[in-house]
mmCIF file of C-alpha atoms and ligand atoms in Angstrom:
data_model
loop_
_atom_site.group_PDB
_atom_site.id
_atom_site.type_symbol
_atom_site.label_atom_id
_atom_site.label_comp_id
_atom_site.label_asym_id
_atom_site.label_seq_id
_atom_site.Cartn_x
_atom_site.Cartn_y
_atom_site.Cartn_z
ATOM 1 C CA UNK A 1 98.513 140.942 105.813
ATOM 2 C CA UNK A 2 96.719 137.658 105.417
ATOM 3 C CA UNK A 3 97.589 135.149 108.109
ATOM 4 C CA UNK A 4 96.533 132.037 106.217
ATOM 5 C CA UNK A 5 97.780 130.670 102.922
ATOM 6 C CA UNK A 6 95.555 127.894 101.632
ATOM 7 C CA UNK A 7 97.666 126.037 99.078
ATOM 8 C CA UNK A 8 95.776 123.554 96.944
ATOM 9 C CA UNK A 9 96.658 121.175 94.130
ATOM 10 C CA UNK A 10 93.646 120.028 92.158
ATOM 11 C CA UNK A 11 93.170 118.185 88.876
ATOM 12 C CA UNK A 12 89.383 118.124 88.453
ATOM 13 C CA UNK A 13 88.444 120.931 90.840
ATOM 14 C CA UNK A 14 87.407 119.057 93.974
ATOM 15 C CA UNK A 15 90.334 120.227 96.099
ATOM 16 C CA UNK A 16 89.850 123.755 94.778
ATOM 17 C CA UNK A 17 86.247 123.645 95.975
ATOM 18 C CA UNK A 18 87.278 122.426 99.421
ATOM 19 C CA UNK A 19 89.960 125.142 99.632
ATOM 20 C CA UNK A 20 87.345 127.759 98.772
ATOM 21 C CA UNK A 21 85.022 126.424 101.462
ATOM 22 C CA UNK A 22 87.846 126.648 104.021
ATOM 23 C CA UNK A 23 88.584 130.207 102.918
ATOM 24 C CA UNK A 24 84.901 131.141 103.188
ATOM 25 C CA UNK A 25 84.882 130.114 106.863
ATOM 26 C CA UNK A 26 88.223 131.714 107.782
ATOM 27 C CA UNK A 27 87.341 134.878 105.876
ATOM 28 C CA UNK A 28 88.856 136.226 102.653
ATOM 29 C CA UNK A 29 90.372 139.139 104.584
ATOM 30 C CA UNK A 30 92.731 136.850 106.462
ATOM 31 C CA UNK A 31 92.941 133.749 104.255
ATOM 32 C CA UNK A 32 94.291 133.669 100.700
ATOM 33 C CA UNK A 33 94.018 130.879 98.151
ATOM 34 C CA UNK A 34 97.145 129.840 96.286
ATOM 35 C CA UNK A 35 97.051 127.309 93.456
ATOM 36 C CA UNK A 36 100.165 125.279 94.180
ATOM 37 C CA UNK A 37 100.797 125.076 90.423
ATOM 38 C CA UNK A 38 101.795 128.758 90.529
ATOM 39 C CA UNK A 39 103.436 128.786 93.973
ATOM 40 C CA UNK A 40 107.052 129.670 94.684
ATOM 41 C CA UNK A 41 109.049 129.505 97.925
ATOM 42 C CA UNK A 42 108.244 133.176 98.608
ATOM 43 C CA UNK A 43 104.515 132.367 98.589
ATOM 44 C CA UNK A 44 104.912 129.698 101.253
ATOM 45 C CA UNK A 45 107.120 132.066 103.280
ATOM 46 C CA UNK A 46 104.478 134.805 103.208
ATOM 47 C CA UNK A 47 102.012 133.290 105.688
ATOM 48 C CA UNK A 48 102.272 132.392 109.355
ATOM 49 C CA UNK A 49 99.688 129.622 108.885
ATOM 50 C CA UNK A 50 99.808 127.174 106.008
ATOM 51 C CA UNK A 51 96.866 124.968 105.073
ATOM 52 C CA UNK A 52 97.984 122.495 102.415
ATOM 53 C CA UNK A 53 95.439 120.515 100.395
ATOM 54 C CA UNK A 54 96.038 117.742 97.893
ATOM 55 C CA UNK A 55 94.133 115.058 96.070
ATOM 56 C CA UNK A 56 95.645 111.639 95.385
ATOM 57 C CA UNK A 57 96.034 110.363 91.826
ATOM 58 C CA UNK A 58 97.376 107.319 89.995
ATOM 59 C CA UNK A 59 97.670 104.697 92.679
ATOM 60 C CA UNK A 60 98.673 106.537 95.819
ATOM 61 C CA UNK A 61 100.473 109.338 93.977
ATOM 62 C CA UNK A 62 100.668 113.057 94.605
ATOM 63 C CA UNK A 63 98.440 115.284 92.497
ATOM 64 C CA UNK A 64 100.536 116.497 89.529
ATOM 65 C CA UNK A 65 101.125 120.089 90.681
ATOM 66 C CA UNK A 66 102.156 118.921 94.141
ATOM 67 C CA UNK A 67 104.468 116.407 92.507
ATOM 68 C CA UNK A 68 106.333 119.348 90.992
ATOM 69 C CA UNK A 69 106.176 121.725 93.968
ATOM 70 C CA UNK A 70 106.609 119.465 97.007
ATOM 71 C CA UNK A 71 110.447 119.747 96.940
ATOM 72 C CA UNK A 72 110.037 123.522 97.453
ATOM 73 C CA UNK A 73 108.820 122.912 101.007
ATOM 74 C CA UNK A 74 112.398 122.014 101.949
ATOM 75 C CA UNK A 75 113.451 125.555 101.035
ATOM 76 C CA UNK A 76 110.642 127.276 102.957
ATOM 77 C CA UNK A 77 111.363 128.853 106.346
ATOM 78 C CA UNK A 78 108.857 126.733 108.249
ATOM 79 C CA UNK A 79 110.068 127.659 111.728
ATOM 80 C CA UNK A 80 107.288 129.215 113.795
ATOM 81 C CA UNK A 81 104.597 128.462 111.227
ATOM 82 C CA UNK A 82 101.520 126.419 111.976
ATOM 83 C CA UNK A 83 100.805 123.869 109.260
ATOM 84 C CA UNK A 84 97.619 121.849 108.694
ATOM 85 C CA UNK A 85 96.731 119.426 105.917
ATOM 86 C CA UNK A 86 93.611 118.345 104.096
ATOM 87 C CA UNK A 87 93.285 115.621 101.510
ATOM 88 C CA UNK A 88 90.785 114.421 98.955
ATOM 89 C CA UNK A 89 90.488 110.888 97.695
ATOM 90 C CA UNK A 90 88.155 108.027 96.927
ATOM 91 C CA UNK A 91 87.985 105.584 99.822
ATOM 92 C CA UNK A 92 85.904 103.041 97.859
ATOM 93 C CA UNK A 93 87.711 103.071 94.529
ATOM 94 C CA UNK A 94 91.190 103.386 96.059
ATOM 95 C CA UNK A 95 90.757 101.754 99.458
ATOM 96 C CA UNK A 96 94.379 100.609 99.587
ATOM 97 C CA UNK A 97 95.810 104.086 99.047
ATOM 98 C CA UNK A 98 93.131 106.489 100.257
ATOM 99 C CA UNK A 99 94.558 110.005 100.667
ATOM 100 C CA UNK A 100 98.150 108.852 100.269
ATOM 101 C CA UNK A 101 99.145 112.273 98.870
ATOM 102 C CA UNK A 102 98.312 113.916 102.211
ATOM 103 C CA UNK A 103 100.579 111.378 103.911
ATOM 104 C CA UNK A 104 103.398 112.002 101.422
ATOM 105 C CA UNK A 105 103.258 115.751 102.091
ATOM 106 C CA UNK A 106 103.144 115.068 105.821
ATOM 107 C CA UNK A 107 106.272 112.914 105.601
ATOM 108 C CA UNK A 108 108.195 115.755 103.930
ATOM 109 C CA UNK A 109 107.029 118.187 106.622
ATOM 110 C CA UNK A 110 108.236 115.792 109.309
ATOM 111 C CA UNK A 111 111.614 115.666 107.544
ATOM 112 C CA UNK A 112 111.593 119.481 107.754
ATOM 113 C CA UNK A 113 110.993 119.300 111.506
ATOM 114 C CA UNK A 114 107.341 120.385 111.369
ATOM 115 C CA UNK A 115 104.666 118.970 113.645
ATOM 116 C CA UNK A 116 101.373 119.511 111.864
ATOM 117 C CA UNK A 117 98.079 120.321 113.575
ATOM 118 C CA UNK A 118 94.585 119.170 112.644
ATOM 119 C CA UNK A 119 94.735 115.383 112.931
ATOM 120 C CA UNK A 120 91.361 113.824 112.157
ATOM 121 C CA UNK A 121 89.713 110.583 113.352
ATOM 122 C CA UNK A 122 89.336 107.630 110.973
ATOM 123 C CA UNK A 123 85.975 106.630 112.437
ATOM 124 C CA UNK A 124 83.232 106.710 109.832
ATOM 125 C CA UNK A 125 85.587 106.063 106.905
ATOM 126 C CA UNK A 126 85.919 102.726 105.106
ATOM 127 C CA UNK A 127 89.342 102.063 103.633
ATOM 128 C CA UNK A 128 92.101 99.469 103.916
ATOM 129 C CA UNK A 129 95.276 101.496 104.037
ATOM 130 C CA UNK A 130 96.543 105.042 103.812
ATOM 131 C CA UNK A 131 99.929 106.725 104.046
ATOM 132 C CA UNK A 132 97.957 109.581 105.635
ATOM 133 C CA UNK A 133 96.998 107.430 108.594
ATOM 134 C CA UNK A 134 99.509 107.584 111.458
ATOM 135 C CA UNK A 135 98.915 106.233 114.963
ATOM 136 C CA UNK A 136 95.296 105.430 114.106
ATOM 137 C CA UNK A 137 94.428 108.940 112.922
ATOM 138 C CA UNK A 138 94.547 110.838 109.665
ATOM 139 C CA UNK A 139 97.292 113.472 109.708
ATOM 140 C CA UNK A 140 94.785 116.034 108.440
ATOM 141 C CA UNK A 141 91.208 116.478 107.321
ATOM 142 C CA UNK A 142 89.973 113.558 105.186
ATOM 143 C CA UNK A 143 87.491 114.402 102.444
ATOM 144 C CA UNK A 144 85.848 112.213 99.821
ATOM 145 C CA UNK A 145 83.928 114.009 97.129
ATOM 146 C CA UNK A 146 83.419 110.768 95.177
ATOM 147 C CA UNK A 147 81.394 108.972 97.837
ATOM 148 C CA UNK A 148 80.560 111.410 100.643
ATOM 149 C CA UNK A 149 80.306 114.861 99.134
ATOM 150 C CA UNK A 150 77.341 115.567 101.395
ATOM 151 C CA UNK A 151 79.603 115.278 104.452
ATOM 152 C CA UNK A 152 82.236 117.730 103.218
ATOM 153 C CA UNK A 153 80.771 121.037 104.489
ATOM 154 C CA UNK A 154 80.223 119.669 107.988
ATOM 155 C CA UNK A 155 83.647 118.014 108.106
ATOM 156 C CA UNK A 156 85.327 121.272 107.114
ATOM 157 C CA UNK A 157 83.367 123.275 109.665
ATOM 158 C CA UNK A 158 84.116 120.880 112.540
ATOM 159 C CA UNK A 159 87.807 120.643 111.579
ATOM 160 C CA UNK A 160 88.243 124.413 111.554
ATOM 161 C CA UNK A 161 86.400 124.728 114.828
ATOM 162 C CA UNK A 162 88.727 122.127 116.344
ATOM 163 C CA UNK A 163 91.732 124.120 115.112
ATOM 164 C CA UNK A 164 90.666 127.399 116.682
ATOM 165 C CA UNK A 165 93.239 128.601 119.158
ATOM 166 C CA UNK A 166 96.036 126.623 117.481
ATOM 167 C CA UNK A 167 96.879 129.138 114.736
ATOM 168 C CA UNK A 168 99.578 131.800 114.760
ATOM 169 C CA UNK A 169 98.357 135.354 115.202
HETATM 170 C C1 FMN B 201 92.548 107.959 87.698
HETATM 171 C C2 FMN B 201 92.260 108.280 89.133
HETATM 172 C C3 FMN B 201 93.140 107.877 90.121
HETATM 173 C C4 FMN B 201 92.877 108.127 91.471
HETATM 174 N N1 FMN B 201 93.720 107.628 92.440
HETATM 175 C C5 FMN B 201 93.388 107.791 93.751
HETATM 176 C C6 FMN B 201 94.190 107.195 94.782
HETATM 177 O O1 FMN B 201 95.208 106.542 94.533
HETATM 178 N N2 FMN B 201 93.810 107.394 96.079
HETATM 179 C C7 FMN B 201 92.696 108.124 96.413
HETATM 180 O O2 FMN B 201 92.406 108.258 97.594
HETATM 181 N N3 FMN B 201 91.928 108.698 95.454
HETATM 182 C C8 FMN B 201 92.246 108.554 94.139
HETATM 183 N N4 FMN B 201 91.459 109.131 93.167
HETATM 184 C C9 FMN B 201 90.312 109.971 93.558
HETATM 185 C C10 FMN B 201 90.628 111.476 93.526
HETATM 186 O O3 FMN B 201 91.640 111.798 94.436
HETATM 187 C C11 FMN B 201 89.358 112.235 93.888
HETATM 188 O O4 FMN B 201 88.426 112.116 92.852
HETATM 189 C C12 FMN B 201 89.590 113.695 94.221
HETATM 190 O O5 FMN B 201 88.384 114.248 94.702
HETATM 191 C C13 FMN B 201 90.076 114.502 93.027
HETATM 192 O O6 FMN B 201 90.337 115.802 93.453
HETATM 193 P P1 FMN B 201 90.819 116.969 92.473
HETATM 194 O O7 FMN B 201 89.709 117.194 91.491
HETATM 195 O O8 FMN B 201 91.013 118.140 93.338
HETATM 196 O O9 FMN B 201 92.091 116.530 91.839
HETATM 197 C C14 FMN B 201 91.713 108.872 91.823
HETATM 198 C C15 FMN B 201 90.848 109.306 90.815
HETATM 199 C C16 FMN B 201 91.092 109.015 89.499
HETATM 200 C C17 FMN B 201 90.105 109.463 88.444
#
């Protein structure tokens, strides 16, 4: 059985691409991709490790599919699961709400009693504000395909390396 469910919500394909890159490193034998648009509670329950990825739309809003599916997280049996987040946004065009969707998902997880893993430093990013920034760190991996697509592969690789040893068997 796959240990990792990589749940992604993507409008123009950037988050899908990042999810695929994460899967490629973890290995398709143990990591499955789930488009959150099609996900039900049973899908979230299936994996011992959840990696949740979302882009931000509007002005600090959840990506549309996450908007519909986020309430499901409250019905998922999250006890004993390890949960990590990644987000995509545009730090130049939306500096006041960069990656807010990742922060919104994080807030719901906190309400559910989950402590996420995979916090990521804000150094090297230029933005004014973000719901995804708590205690001076991003709550998960911060990606920006609009301005720094060249940095994405390296950021993903380092993030996953940093997470080794923190996952459920
Ligand atoms: C109309 C529009 C609104 C956006 N709003 C935000 C925003 O509020 N915050 C942010 O960080 N990025 C914002 N973005 C940038 C997207 O999140 C970014 O392009 C992302 O890579 C899209 O990923 P996706 O193709 O997986 O949906 C916006 C982009 C567009 C076109």
